Coordinates of C-alpha atoms and ligand atoms in Angstrom, one line a residue:
M1323 CA -21.4 -35.6 0.0
T1324 CA -19.9 -36.4 -3.0
S1325 CA -16.9 -38.8 -3.0
V1326 CA -14.3 -38.5 -6.0
P1327 CA -12.7 -41.4 -7.3
G1328 CA -9.1 -40.3 -7.9
M1329 CA -9.0 -38.9 -4.8
A1330 CA -8.6 -41.2 -2.3
E1331 CA -6.2 -43.3 -4.5
W1332 CA -3.3 -41.3 -3.6
A1333 CA -1.0 -43.0 -0.9
P1334 CA 0.1 -40.5 1.9
L1335 CA 4.0 -39.4 1.6
L1336 CA 5.5 -40.4 5.1
K1337 CA 8.5 -38.4 6.0
H1338 CA 11.8 -40.7 6.2
R1339 CA 14.2 -38.6 7.6
G1340 CA 17.7 -40.0 7.3
P1341 CA 20.4 -39.2 10.1
D1342 CA 22.1 -36.6 8.8
A1343 CA 18.9 -34.6 7.5
T1344 CA 18.1 -31.1 9.1
S1345 CA 15.5 -31.8 11.6
P1346 CA 12.1 -29.8 11.3
V1347 CA 11.7 -26.6 13.3
M1348 CA 8.2 -28.5 14.8
D1349 CA 9.0 -32.0 15.1
D1350 CA 5.7 -33.3 16.5
Y1351 CA 2.5 -31.4 15.4
R1352 CA 0.4 -32.3 18.2
R1353 CA 2.9 -31.4 21.1
A1354 CA 3.5 -28.1 19.5
A1355 CA -0.3 -27.5 19.0
A1356 CA -0.8 -28.1 22.7
G1357 CA 2.0 -26.1 23.8
F1358 CA 1.8 -23.3 21.8
S1359 CA 1.0 -19.4 22.7
W1360 CA 1.2 -16.3 20.5
D1361 CA 2.3 -14.5 23.4
A1362 CA 5.3 -16.9 23.7
V1363 CA 5.9 -16.5 20.0
G1364 CA 5.8 -12.3 20.6
A1365 CA 7.9 -12.9 23.4
E1366 CA 10.7 -13.9 21.0
L1367 CA 10.2 -10.8 19.0
G1368 CA 10.6 -9.0 22.3
V1369 CA 7.4 -7.8 22.3
V1370 CA 6.1 -6.8 26.2
P1371 CA 2.7 -6.7 27.2
G1372 CA 1.4 -3.3 26.8
G1373 CA 4.7 -2.4 25.0
A1374 CA 5.4 -1.2 21.5
L1375 CA 5.8 -3.6 18.2
N1376 CA 6.5 -2.3 15.0
I1377 CA 6.8 -4.7 11.4
A1378 CA 10.1 -3.2 10.9
G1379 CA 11.5 -2.9 14.4
A1380 CA 10.9 -7.2 14.7
A1381 CA 11.7 -7.9 11.2
L1382 CA 14.7 -5.8 10.3
D1383 CA 16.0 -3.8 13.5
R1384 CA 16.1 -6.9 15.7
P1385 CA 18.1 -9.1 13.3
A1386 CA 20.4 -6.4 12.1
A1387 CA 21.3 -6.1 15.7
A1388 CA 22.0 -9.8 15.8
T1389 CA 23.3 -10.6 12.8
P1390 CA 24.1 -7.5 11.0
G1391 CA 26.7 -8.4 8.3
K1392 CA 24.9 -11.4 7.4
L1393 CA 23.2 -11.7 3.8
A1394 CA 19.6 -10.6 4.2
L1395 CA 18.7 -10.0 0.4
R1396 CA 20.2 -11.5 -2.6
F1397 CA 18.8 -10.1 -5.9
V1398 CA 19.1 -11.5 -9.2
D1399 CA 18.9 -9.9 -12.2
G1400 CA 17.9 -11.1 -16.0
A1401 CA 21.4 -11.5 -16.5
F1402 CA 22.2 -13.6 -13.7
A1403 CA 24.0 -10.6 -12.2
T1404 CA 23.6 -10.2 -8.3
Q1405 CA 23.3 -7.7 -5.9
D1406 CA 23.5 -8.3 -2.2
F1407 CA 22.7 -6.8 1.3
T1408 CA 23.3 -7.6 4.3
F1409 CA 20.9 -6.9 7.3
D1410 CA 22.7 -4.0 8.4
E1411 CA 22.7 -2.1 5.0
L1412 CA 19.0 -3.1 4.4
R1413 CA 18.4 -1.3 8.0
R1414 CA 20.0 1.7 7.0
A1415 CA 18.8 2.4 3.4
A1416 CA 15.0 1.7 5.1
N1417 CA 16.2 4.2 7.7
R1418 CA 17.1 7.0 5.1
F1419 CA 13.5 6.5 3.2
A1420 CA 12.2 6.9 7.0
N1421 CA 13.9 10.3 7.2
A1422 CA 12.8 11.4 3.6
L1423 CA 9.2 10.3 4.8
T1424 CA 9.7 12.3 7.9
Q1425 CA 10.5 15.5 6.3
L1426 CA 7.9 15.2 3.9
E1427 CA 5.6 14.8 6.9
S1428 CA 4.7 11.7 5.3
G1429 CA 4.7 9.2 8.6
P1430 CA 2.1 8.5 11.0
G1431 CA -1.3 8.5 9.3
A1432 CA 0.3 8.6 5.9
T1433 CA 0.0 5.8 3.5
V1434 CA 2.9 4.6 1.1
T1435 CA 2.2 3.0 -1.9
T1436 CA 4.3 1.1 -4.8
L1437 CA 3.9 0.0 -7.7
L1438 CA 7.3 -1.6 -8.3
G1439 CA 8.9 -5.2 -9.4
R1440 CA 11.0 -7.2 -7.1
C1441 CA 13.6 -4.6 -6.6
P1442 CA 15.8 -3.0 -3.9
E1443 CA 13.5 0.3 -3.4
L1444 CA 10.9 -1.8 -2.8
F1445 CA 12.3 -3.1 0.3
F1446 CA 13.8 0.5 1.0
T1447 CA 10.0 1.7 0.8
A1448 CA 8.1 -0.9 2.9
F1449 CA 10.5 -1.0 6.2
G1450 CA 11.0 2.6 5.4
A1451 CA 7.4 3.8 5.4
L1452 CA 6.9 0.9 8.7
K1453 CA 9.6 2.6 10.1
C1454 CA 8.2 6.0 10.6
G1455 CA 4.5 4.6 11.3
A1456 CA 3.2 5.2 7.8
V1457 CA 1.4 2.2 6.3
F1458 CA 2.8 0.0 3.5
S1459 CA 0.1 -0.7 0.3
P1460 CA 2.0 -2.5 -2.4
L1461 CA -0.1 -2.7 -5.8
F1462 CA 0.7 -5.1 -8.7
S1463 CA 3.0 -3.4 -11.2
A1464 CA 1.2 -5.2 -14.0
F1465 CA -2.1 -3.3 -13.2
G1466 CA -3.2 -0.5 -15.6
P1467 CA -4.0 3.5 -14.9
E1468 CA -7.6 2.8 -13.8
P1469 CA -6.8 -0.2 -10.9
I1470 CA -4.0 2.1 -10.2
R1471 CA -6.5 5.3 -10.1
S1472 CA -9.1 3.2 -8.3
R1473 CA -7.1 1.7 -5.4
L1474 CA -4.9 5.3 -4.6
E1475 CA -8.3 6.9 -4.3
L1476 CA -9.4 4.1 -1.9
S1477 CA -6.6 4.6 0.1
G1478 CA -5.9 8.3 -0.4
S1479 CA -2.4 7.6 -0.4
S1480 CA -0.3 10.6 0.0
V1481 CA 3.3 8.9 -1.3
L1482 CA 3.8 6.8 -4.5
V1483 CA 7.1 5.1 -5.2
T1484 CA 7.2 3.8 -8.7
T1485 CA 9.7 3.3 -11.6
A1486 CA 10.0 6.2 -14.1
R1487 CA 8.7 3.7 -17.0
F1488 CA 5.3 3.0 -15.1
Y1489 CA 4.9 6.6 -14.0
A1490 CA 4.9 7.4 -17.3
R1491 CA 2.7 4.9 -18.9
K1492 CA 0.3 4.5 -15.9
V1493 CA 0.6 7.1 -13.1
A1494 CA 0.9 10.5 -15.4
P1495 CA -2.3 10.1 -17.1
I1496 CA -4.1 9.7 -13.8
R1497 CA -2.2 12.2 -11.5
A1498 CA -4.6 14.7 -11.6
Q1499 CA -7.3 13.3 -10.6
L1500 CA -5.7 12.0 -7.3
P1501 CA -5.2 15.1 -5.1
S1502 CA -4.4 13.1 -1.8
L1503 CA -1.4 11.9 -3.9
R1504 CA 1.0 14.4 -2.7
H1505 CA 4.7 12.9 -3.3
V1506 CA 5.5 10.8 -6.2
F1507 CA 9.2 9.0 -5.9
V1508 CA 10.3 7.8 -9.0
V1509 CA 13.1 5.1 -9.6
R1510 CA 15.2 5.8 -12.4
D1511 CA 16.3 3.2 -15.0
D1512 CA 17.9 5.9 -16.8
V1513 CA 19.5 8.5 -14.9
T1514 CA 20.4 10.6 -18.2
A1515 CA 16.8 10.9 -18.7
P1516 CA 15.0 14.0 -17.4
L1517 CA 13.0 13.3 -14.3
P1518 CA 9.2 13.9 -15.0
P1519 CA 8.1 17.1 -13.8
G1520 CA 6.1 16.8 -10.2
T1521 CA 8.4 13.7 -9.0
L1522 CA 11.4 12.9 -6.8
D1523 CA 14.4 10.9 -7.7
F1524 CA 14.1 8.1 -5.3
A1525 CA 18.1 7.6 -5.3
A1526 CA 19.2 11.2 -4.8
V1527 CA 16.8 11.9 -1.9
M1528 CA 18.3 8.5 -0.2
G1529 CA 21.8 9.9 -0.9
S1530 CA 20.8 12.9 1.0
M1531 CA 19.6 11.1 4.1
P1532 CA 21.2 10.1 7.4
D1533 CA 21.1 6.6 7.7
E1534 CA 20.1 6.2 11.3
F1535 CA 16.4 6.5 12.8
N1536 CA 14.5 5.6 15.4
T1537 CA 11.9 3.6 14.5
A1538 CA 8.5 4.6 15.7
P1539 CA 6.9 2.9 18.9
T1540 CA 4.2 2.0 17.3
L1541 CA 1.4 -0.3 19.1
P1542 CA 0.8 -3.8 17.9
D1543 CA -2.8 -2.7 17.1
D1544 CA -1.5 0.4 15.0
D1545 CA -2.1 -0.1 11.1
A1546 CA 0.6 -1.3 9.3
L1547 CA -0.4 -2.9 6.1
L1548 CA -3.2 -2.3 3.7
H1549 CA -3.4 -5.1 0.7
F1550 CA -5.9 -5.2 -2.1
T1551 CA -7.7 -8.4 -2.4
S1552 CA -7.1 -10.3 -5.7
G1553 CA -10.8 -9.7 -6.5
T1554 CA -11.7 -13.4 -7.4
T1555 CA -15.1 -12.1 -6.1
G1556 CA -16.6 -8.7 -6.5
K1557 CA -15.0 -5.2 -6.3
P1558 CA -11.1 -5.2 -5.1
K1559 CA -11.5 -5.0 -1.1
G1560 CA -8.7 -2.7 1.0
V1561 CA -7.6 -5.2 4.1
V1562 CA -6.2 -3.4 6.9
H1563 CA -3.7 -5.1 8.8
A1564 CA -1.9 -3.8 12.0
H1565 CA 1.8 -4.4 13.4
R1566 CA 1.0 -7.4 15.4
A1567 CA 0.8 -9.4 12.3
V1568 CA 4.4 -9.9 12.2
I1569 CA 3.8 -12.3 15.2
A1570 CA 2.1 -14.6 12.7
H1571 CA 4.7 -14.0 9.9
Y1572 CA 7.3 -15.0 12.1
A1573 CA 5.7 -17.9 13.7
T1574 CA 4.2 -19.2 10.2
A1575 CA 7.5 -19.0 8.4
K1576 CA 9.5 -21.2 11.3
L1577 CA 6.7 -24.0 12.0
A1578 CA 5.1 -24.0 8.6
L1579 CA 7.9 -23.1 6.2
D1580 CA 10.2 -24.6 8.2
L1581 CA 12.5 -21.8 7.7
H1582 CA 16.3 -22.4 10.0
A1583 CA 18.6 -19.6 10.4
D1584 CA 20.9 -21.3 7.7
D1585 CA 18.5 -21.6 5.1
I1586 CA 18.2 -19.6 1.6
Y1587 CA 14.7 -19.2 1.0
W1588 CA 13.0 -18.0 -2.2
C1589 CA 9.6 -16.8 -2.6
T1590 CA 8.3 -16.5 -6.1
A1591 CA 5.0 -14.1 -5.6
D1592 CA 4.6 -10.7 -6.9
P1593 CA 4.9 -8.2 -4.1
G1594 CA 1.4 -6.9 -5.3
W1595 CA 0.1 -10.0 -3.6
V1596 CA 0.0 -10.7 0.1
T1597 CA 2.0 -13.4 -0.1
G1598 CA 4.7 -11.4 -1.7
V1599 CA 4.5 -9.0 1.3
S1600 CA 4.1 -11.5 4.3
Y1601 CA 6.5 -14.1 3.0
G1602 CA 8.3 -12.8 0.5
M1603 CA 9.7 -9.9 2.7
I1604 CA 8.7 -9.5 6.9
A1605 CA 8.5 -13.2 7.5
P1606 CA 12.1 -14.3 6.0
L1607 CA 14.0 -11.2 7.4
A1608 CA 12.0 -11.8 10.5
C1609 CA 13.7 -15.2 11.1
G1610 CA 17.1 -14.0 10.2
V1611 CA 17.2 -15.7 7.0
T1612 CA 18.8 -15.1 3.6
T1613 CA 16.4 -14.4 1.0
L1614 CA 16.7 -14.3 -2.9
V1615 CA 14.6 -12.2 -4.7
D1616 CA 14.4 -13.2 -8.5
R1617 CA 13.7 -9.6 -10.4
E1618 CA 12.8 -11.4 -13.4
E1619 CA 9.5 -13.3 -14.3
L1620 CA 8.6 -17.0 -14.5
D1621 CA 11.0 -19.0 -16.9
V1622 CA 11.2 -22.7 -16.7
E1623 CA 15.2 -22.5 -17.4
R1624 CA 16.2 -19.7 -15.0
W1625 CA 14.3 -20.7 -12.3
Y1626 CA 16.0 -24.7 -12.4
T1627 CA 19.0 -22.2 -12.8
L1628 CA 18.4 -20.0 -9.6
L1629 CA 17.6 -23.0 -7.5
E1630 CA 20.6 -24.9 -8.1
Q1631 CA 23.1 -21.8 -8.7
Q1632 CA 21.7 -19.9 -5.6
R1633 CA 21.5 -23.2 -3.1
V1634 CA 17.6 -22.4 -2.6
S1635 CA 16.6 -24.6 0.6
V1636 CA 13.1 -23.4 1.0
W1637 CA 11.1 -22.4 -1.7
Y1638 CA 7.4 -20.9 -1.7
T1639 CA 5.6 -20.8 -5.0
A1640 CA 2.2 -21.4 -6.4
P1641 CA 0.2 -24.1 -8.1
T1642 CA 0.2 -22.2 -11.3
A1643 CA 3.9 -21.7 -11.5
L1644 CA 4.1 -25.3 -10.4
R1645 CA 1.9 -26.6 -13.2
M1646 CA 3.6 -24.6 -15.9
L1647 CA 7.1 -26.5 -15.0
M1648 CA 5.4 -29.6 -14.9
K1649 CA 4.3 -28.8 -18.4
A1650 CA 8.1 -28.6 -19.6
G1651 CA 8.5 -32.2 -18.9
L1652 CA 10.9 -33.7 -16.7
E1653 CA 13.9 -32.8 -18.6
P1654 CA 15.0 -29.6 -18.1
V1655 CA 14.5 -30.3 -14.2
R1656 CA 16.7 -33.1 -14.5
A1657 CA 19.4 -31.1 -16.1
H1658 CA 20.4 -29.8 -12.6
R1659 CA 20.9 -30.6 -9.3
Y1660 CA 19.2 -29.2 -5.8
P1661 CA 21.1 -31.0 -3.1
S1662 CA 20.1 -27.7 -0.8
L1663 CA 16.4 -27.9 -1.6
R1664 CA 14.6 -29.3 1.2
F1665 CA 11.1 -28.0 1.4
I1666 CA 8.9 -26.8 -1.0
A1667 CA 5.6 -25.1 -0.5
S1668 CA 2.6 -23.5 -2.4
V1669 CA -0.2 -21.3 -2.3
G1670 CA -2.8 -19.6 -3.7
E1671 CA -5.1 -21.9 -5.2
P1672 CA -6.0 -25.6 -5.3
L1673 CA -2.8 -27.6 -5.7
N1674 CA -3.9 -30.9 -7.7
P1675 CA -2.2 -34.3 -6.4
E1676 CA -0.4 -34.5 -9.6
A1677 CA 1.6 -31.6 -8.9
V1678 CA 2.5 -32.5 -5.2
M1679 CA 3.7 -35.8 -6.8
W1680 CA 5.5 -34.0 -9.6
G1681 CA 7.7 -32.5 -6.8
M1682 CA 8.5 -36.1 -6.0
E1683 CA 9.5 -36.9 -9.2
A1684 CA 11.5 -34.1 -10.1
F1685 CA 13.2 -33.1 -6.6
G1686 CA 12.4 -36.1 -4.7
R1687 CA 10.0 -33.6 -2.2
P1688 CA 6.6 -33.5 -2.0
V1689 CA 4.9 -29.6 -2.7
H1690 CA 3.6 -28.3 0.7
D1691 CA 0.3 -27.4 0.2
T1692 CA -0.4 -24.1 2.6
W1693 CA -3.9 -22.1 2.6
W1694 CA -4.8 -18.8 3.8
Q1695 CA -5.9 -15.6 2.3
T1696 CA -5.1 -11.5 2.2
E1697 CA -7.7 -11.1 5.2
T1698 CA -5.9 -14.1 7.3
G1699 CA -2.6 -12.2 7.0
A1700 CA -0.9 -15.4 7.3
I1701 CA -1.0 -19.0 6.8
M1702 CA -4.0 -21.0 8.8
I1703 CA -3.8 -24.6 7.3
A1704 CA -0.3 -26.4 6.2
N1705 CA 1.1 -29.3 5.2
F1706 CA 4.0 -29.2 8.0
A1707 CA 7.4 -30.5 7.4
A1708 CA 7.4 -33.4 9.5
E1709 CA 3.7 -34.7 9.4
P1710 CA 2.8 -37.0 6.3
V1711 CA 1.4 -35.1 3.3
Y1712 CA -2.0 -36.5 1.6
P1713 CA -1.6 -35.3 -2.0
G1714 CA -4.6 -33.1 -2.7
S1715 CA -5.1 -31.9 1.1
M1716 CA -4.0 -28.3 2.3
G1717 CA -3.1 -29.7 5.6
L1718 CA -3.7 -29.2 9.3
S1719 CA -4.7 -26.3 10.9
F1720 CA -1.6 -24.1 12.3
P1721 CA -1.1 -24.5 16.2
G1722 CA -2.7 -21.2 18.1
V1723 CA -5.3 -21.0 15.1
E1724 CA -8.6 -22.7 16.0
V1725 CA -10.0 -24.0 12.7
A1726 CA -13.7 -25.6 12.0
L1727 CA -15.7 -25.8 9.2
A1728 CA -19.7 -24.5 9.7
L1729 CA -22.6 -23.7 7.9
R1730 CA -23.9 -20.5 8.2
R1731 CA -27.9 -20.4 8.2
P1732 CA -29.9 -17.5 7.0
D1733 CA -31.1 -16.4 10.2
G1734 CA -27.6 -15.6 11.0
T1735 CA -26.9 -18.8 13.4
V1736 CA -23.9 -20.9 12.8
E1737 CA -23.8 -24.8 12.8
L1738 CA -20.4 -26.2 13.4
L1739 CA -19.5 -29.4 11.7
T1740 CA -17.6 -31.7 14.0
E1741 CA -18.0 -35.3 12.1
P1742 CA -15.4 -35.8 9.8
D1743 CA -15.8 -35.4 5.7
R1744 CA -18.6 -32.9 6.1
I1745 CA -18.6 -29.8 3.8
G1746 CA -18.7 -26.7 5.4
E1747 CA -17.3 -23.1 5.5
I1748 CA -14.1 -22.5 6.7
V1749 CA -14.2 -20.9 9.9
L1750 CA -11.5 -19.1 12.0
R1751 CA -11.6 -17.8 15.6
P1752 CA -10.4 -14.3 15.8
G1753 CA -7.6 -13.9 18.2
W1754 CA -4.6 -15.1 15.9
P1755 CA -2.3 -11.7 15.5
S1756 CA -2.4 -10.9 11.7
M1757 CA -6.3 -11.4 11.6
F1758 CA -7.4 -7.9 9.3
K1759 CA -8.4 -5.2 11.6
T1760 CA -11.2 -4.1 9.0
Y1761 CA -11.8 -3.6 4.8
L1762 CA -10.6 -0.2 4.1
H1763 CA -13.6 2.5 4.4
N1764 CA -16.1 -0.5 4.5
E1765 CA -16.5 -1.6 8.2
Q1766 CA -20.1 -2.9 7.4
R1767 CA -18.8 -5.3 5.0
Y1768 CA -16.2 -6.5 7.6
L1769 CA -18.4 -7.0 10.1
E1770 CA -20.3 -9.2 7.8
S1771 CA -17.6 -11.6 7.8
F1772 CA -18.2 -12.8 11.1
A1773 CA -21.0 -14.7 12.6
G1774 CA -21.3 -16.7 16.1
G1775 CA -17.6 -15.4 17.0
W1776 CA -16.0 -16.9 13.9
Y1777 CA -14.7 -15.3 10.9
F1778 CA -16.4 -16.7 7.7
S1779 CA -13.7 -17.3 5.0
G1780 CA -16.0 -17.8 1.9
D1781 CA -14.1 -21.3 1.0
Q1782 CA -15.7 -24.4 1.5
A1783 CA -13.9 -27.6 2.5
K1784 CA -14.2 -30.9 4.3
R1785 CA -11.8 -32.2 6.8
D1786 CA -11.2 -36.0 7.5
A1787 CA -11.1 -37.8 10.5
R1788 CA -7.3 -37.1 10.9
G1789 CA -7.9 -33.4 11.0
Y1790 CA -6.5 -32.7 7.6
Y1791 CA -8.5 -30.0 5.3
W1792 CA -9.4 -30.6 1.6
F1793 CA -10.5 -28.0 -0.5
I1794 CA -13.8 -27.7 -2.3
G1795 CA -14.2 -24.3 -3.7
R1796 CA -15.1 -20.9 -2.8
T1797 CA -18.4 -20.6 -1.4
D1798 CA -19.6 -19.1 -4.4
D1799 CA -17.8 -21.5 -7.0
I1800 CA -19.6 -24.4 -5.2
I1801 CA -21.7 -26.3 -7.6
K1802 CA -25.3 -27.8 -6.2
S1803 CA -26.5 -30.3 -9.1
A1804 CA -29.4 -32.8 -8.3
G1805 CA -28.7 -32.8 -4.4
H1806 CA -24.7 -33.0 -5.0
L1807 CA -22.4 -30.6 -3.8
I1808 CA -19.8 -30.4 -6.4
S1809 CA -16.5 -28.8 -5.9
P1810 CA -15.1 -27.6 -9.1
F1811 CA -11.6 -28.5 -8.3
E1812 CA -12.4 -32.0 -8.1
V1813 CA -14.2 -32.1 -11.5
E1814 CA -11.3 -29.8 -12.9
C1815 CA -8.6 -32.5 -11.3
A1816 CA -10.0 -35.3 -13.1
L1817 CA -10.4 -33.2 -16.4
N1818 CA -6.6 -32.7 -16.3
Q1819 CA -5.7 -36.2 -15.9
H1820 CA -7.1 -36.3 -19.8
P1821 CA -3.8 -36.2 -22.1
A1822 CA -5.1 -33.5 -24.0
V1823 CA -6.1 -31.2 -21.4
M1824 CA -3.8 -28.7 -20.3
Q1825 CA -5.9 -27.0 -17.7
S1826 CA -9.8 -26.6 -17.4
A1827 CA -11.9 -24.6 -15.2
V1828 CA -15.6 -25.6 -14.2
I1829 CA -18.7 -23.8 -13.6
G1830 CA -22.4 -24.4 -12.4
I1831 CA -24.9 -23.4 -14.9
P1832 CA -28.3 -22.9 -13.9
D1833 CA -30.7 -25.4 -14.6
P1834 CA -34.6 -25.4 -13.8
V1835 CA -34.8 -29.1 -12.9
V1836 CA -31.5 -30.0 -11.2
S1837 CA -30.8 -26.9 -9.8
Q1838 CA -27.6 -26.1 -11.6
V1839 CA -25.3 -28.5 -14.5
V1840 CA -21.8 -28.7 -14.8
K1841 CA -20.0 -26.9 -17.5
A1842 CA -16.6 -27.4 -18.3
I1843 CA -14.0 -24.9 -19.7
V1844 CA -11.0 -26.6 -21.3
E1845 CA -7.5 -25.2 -22.4
L1846 CA -6.0 -27.8 -24.7
K1847 CA -2.3 -28.4 -24.7
P1848 CA -0.1 -27.0 -27.3
G1849 CA -0.7 -28.2 -30.8
I1850 CA -4.2 -30.5 -29.9
D1851 CA -7.3 -29.0 -31.6
A1852 CA -10.7 -28.8 -30.7
S1853 CA -13.0 -31.1 -32.3
P1854 CA -16.8 -32.3 -31.8
E1855 CA -14.7 -35.9 -31.0
L1856 CA -12.7 -34.6 -28.5
R1857 CA -15.5 -32.9 -27.1
R1858 CA -17.4 -36.1 -26.8
D1859 CA -13.9 -37.7 -25.3
L1860 CA -13.8 -35.7 -22.4
I1861 CA -17.1 -36.0 -21.6
A1862 CA -16.7 -39.6 -21.6
H1863 CA -14.0 -39.1 -19.6
G1864 CA -15.4 -36.9 -17.0
R1865 CA -18.0 -39.9 -16.8
R1866 CA -15.7 -42.6 -16.4
L1867 CA -13.6 -40.9 -13.3
L1868 CA -16.8 -39.0 -11.6
G1869 CA -19.7 -40.6 -12.4
A1870 CA -22.6 -38.9 -14.0
A1871 CA -24.0 -37.1 -11.4
I1872 CA -20.9 -34.8 -11.2
A1873 CA -19.1 -35.0 -14.7
P1874 CA -19.6 -32.2 -16.8
R1875 CA -23.0 -32.3 -19.2
D1876 CA -21.5 -29.6 -21.3
I1877 CA -17.6 -28.6 -22.3
D1878 CA -16.1 -25.3 -24.2
F1879 CA -12.7 -25.1 -25.2
T1880 CA -10.6 -21.7 -24.8
P1881 CA -7.4 -20.7 -26.0
A1882 CA -6.8 -19.2 -22.5
L1883 CA -8.3 -19.1 -19.2
P1884 CA -9.0 -16.1 -17.8
R1885 CA -6.7 -15.9 -14.5
T1886 CA -6.1 -13.0 -12.0
R1887 CA -2.8 -12.0 -11.5
S1888 CA -1.9 -14.1 -8.8
G1889 CA -2.9 -17.1 -11.0
K1890 CA -6.2 -17.7 -9.9
I1891 CA -8.9 -19.2 -12.6
M1892 CA -11.7 -16.4 -12.2
R1893 CA -14.7 -18.9 -12.5
R1894 CA -16.5 -15.8 -11.7
L1895 CA -15.7 -14.6 -15.0
L1896 CA -16.1 -17.4 -17.0
R1897 CA -19.7 -17.7 -15.5
A1898 CA -20.4 -14.5 -16.4
R1899 CA -19.4 -14.5 -19.8
T1900 CA -21.1 -18.4 -20.4
L1901 CA -24.3 -16.7 -19.0
G1902 CA -24.0 -13.3 -20.6
L1903 CA -23.9 -11.1 -17.3
P1904 CA -21.9 -8.3 -16.5
E1905 CA -18.2 -9.1 -16.1
G1906 CA -17.7 -7.1 -13.1
D1907 CA -14.2 -5.8 -11.8
L1908 CA -11.5 -7.0 -14.1
S1909 CA -8.9 -4.8 -12.8
T1910 CA -7.0 -8.2 -11.1
L1911 CA -7.4 -10.1 -14.7
E1912 CA -4.2 -10.9 -16.1
S1913 CA -4.2 -9.4 -19.7
G1914 CA -4.6 -12.0 -22.8
T1915 CA -6.6 -14.4 -20.9
Ligands
6R9_414 C1 -2.4 -16.0 0.1 C2 -3.5 -15.9 -1.1 C3 -7.3 -16.3 -0.8 C4 -8.1 -17.5 -1.3 C5 -8.8 -18.5 -0.8 C6 -8.9 -19.6 -1.8 C7 -7.7 -19.5 -2.6 C8 -5.7 -20.0 -1.2 C9 -5.4 -22.4 -1.2 C10 -6.7 -21.4 -2.3 C11 -7.2 -23.6 -2.7 C12 -5.4 -23.5 -1.3 N1 -6.6 -20.2 -1.9 N2 -4.5 -20.9 -0.8 N3 -7.3 -22.3 -2.8 N4 -5.9 -24.2 -2.1 N5 -4.0 -23.7 -0.6 O1 -3.9 -16.8 -1.6 O2 -4.7 -14.8 -0.4 O3 -5.2 -13.8 -2.7 O4 -6.4 -13.6 -1.1 O5 -6.6 -15.4 -1.9 O6 -7.2 -18.4 -2.5 O7 -10.1 -19.5 -2.5 O8 -9.8 -17.9 0.2 P1 -5.6 -14.2 -1.4

């Protein structure tokens, strides 16, 4: 195992709570974990054994019955104008769309896709589709026509909801190739412009529909959600989730994001990403919490203004966003006050210790890393509100989820690693409610994700003696050099500490002697020019911090590292580009990277 200088140096951030502080929903992790039962969580949502369960019933009808007049969603537009919906207003709007789908015979068995930003119609569509027993499938609105086409083809979607602008640019050119796509609803930005031929006006149809609807009594195992994975490896896969997932969304939002009934919650994720649906839509509503929805994209000054003005108390964001904020320095963040902000969490890619500590500097709160995947549907590993945070660690396993580290041998047998500090693949014991049901039209690939009664995540980690998990890398990102297992993340962390480095990506280059050598591709801070001197300096810096065995041997500079739309560095693509191999599926690549 590689030990990384620097990583162990971070002292744990212990939680000291004043007498007037909000007490965490889960104040004792070990006690909660020992007494945890998914059935008990289900019962809180009104699930009875053998009974029906519908995500929209649990996440919308239930809170709307309990607190109809409470603010459910507040949308903020580019000019900071707000648009509010109470729980009951949202329920009624979703009912209208459910009635529209039912009239179009697009209820049970149909898949309803959105190509939308964070707008009210996104929520009406999602919950309307779920209410009538259809499957909801969101796409990244930043996708171009080809990835939209391939996903709609794979899902066999019969209904699409999009904006007039996206329709003209991205859907009209491919529509003829999608025979299953029967109905396209268009949200019109400009009502004076003619409605594109062959489409339905979203607002007009909604206006003509009754606002009561009996939510379909779907069963917990019935299909509800279809997500396409972020595509950091291989081709996009359609990940299917059932209505039972809402039990995990609800439990994790309470225990891992520490959502309290009076919180104002902001999730910055794109709705095309699993985080945007599980935690941007379903989980906070299921908890009866008020959600802030920013219709715009990241902007440093805007984000600080929103955190302050909207009195956000729980904020769920991602490492890339945090690093962009960090890059702007402390001055902009200190120009505002955040007395309401209580809990900050992150997901999606490795969260470097500096980002955790930056949370302390900027907000007086650590950033709580969480780990999960599209396939797991909900948070599986987290830094909890009442537990110490070890900067750089993803945290502890979620109560009710059995997490282990394992080696999968070529003969199919599985070795569980029980001693601390060994590196293995993160495996999860099936049985948590938001475990995916299958990869759409690829049951074989689904079955291959399991061995010895465990789901294999494809991520490598180590666990320390306290039970905290530390991310090492994707199984296919991990570098083996001269017998050392090397985490690209660890090497990147070291390089990123160099004052000239904005961010870096580390890959393994095949080598006949040492199996692989470590290579780094570095994006420099604005205003710093690449030079042979700087390259030498960085190599020396790497050696100094990491030791010669794992420091990068070679460094290239790039103006921008390739990233997926959800912010993950595409090491697979860097490796392919460096080695002159086919680039594979690039549909999730952020343009310009
Ligand atoms: C929710 C989501 C899943 C993959 C996962 C891992 C990476 C997620 C992470 C993390 C390091 C974390 N990942 N959280 N890596 N630290 N806290 O991200 O889903 O888009 O399917 O990605 O993202 O590699 O396997 P998805």
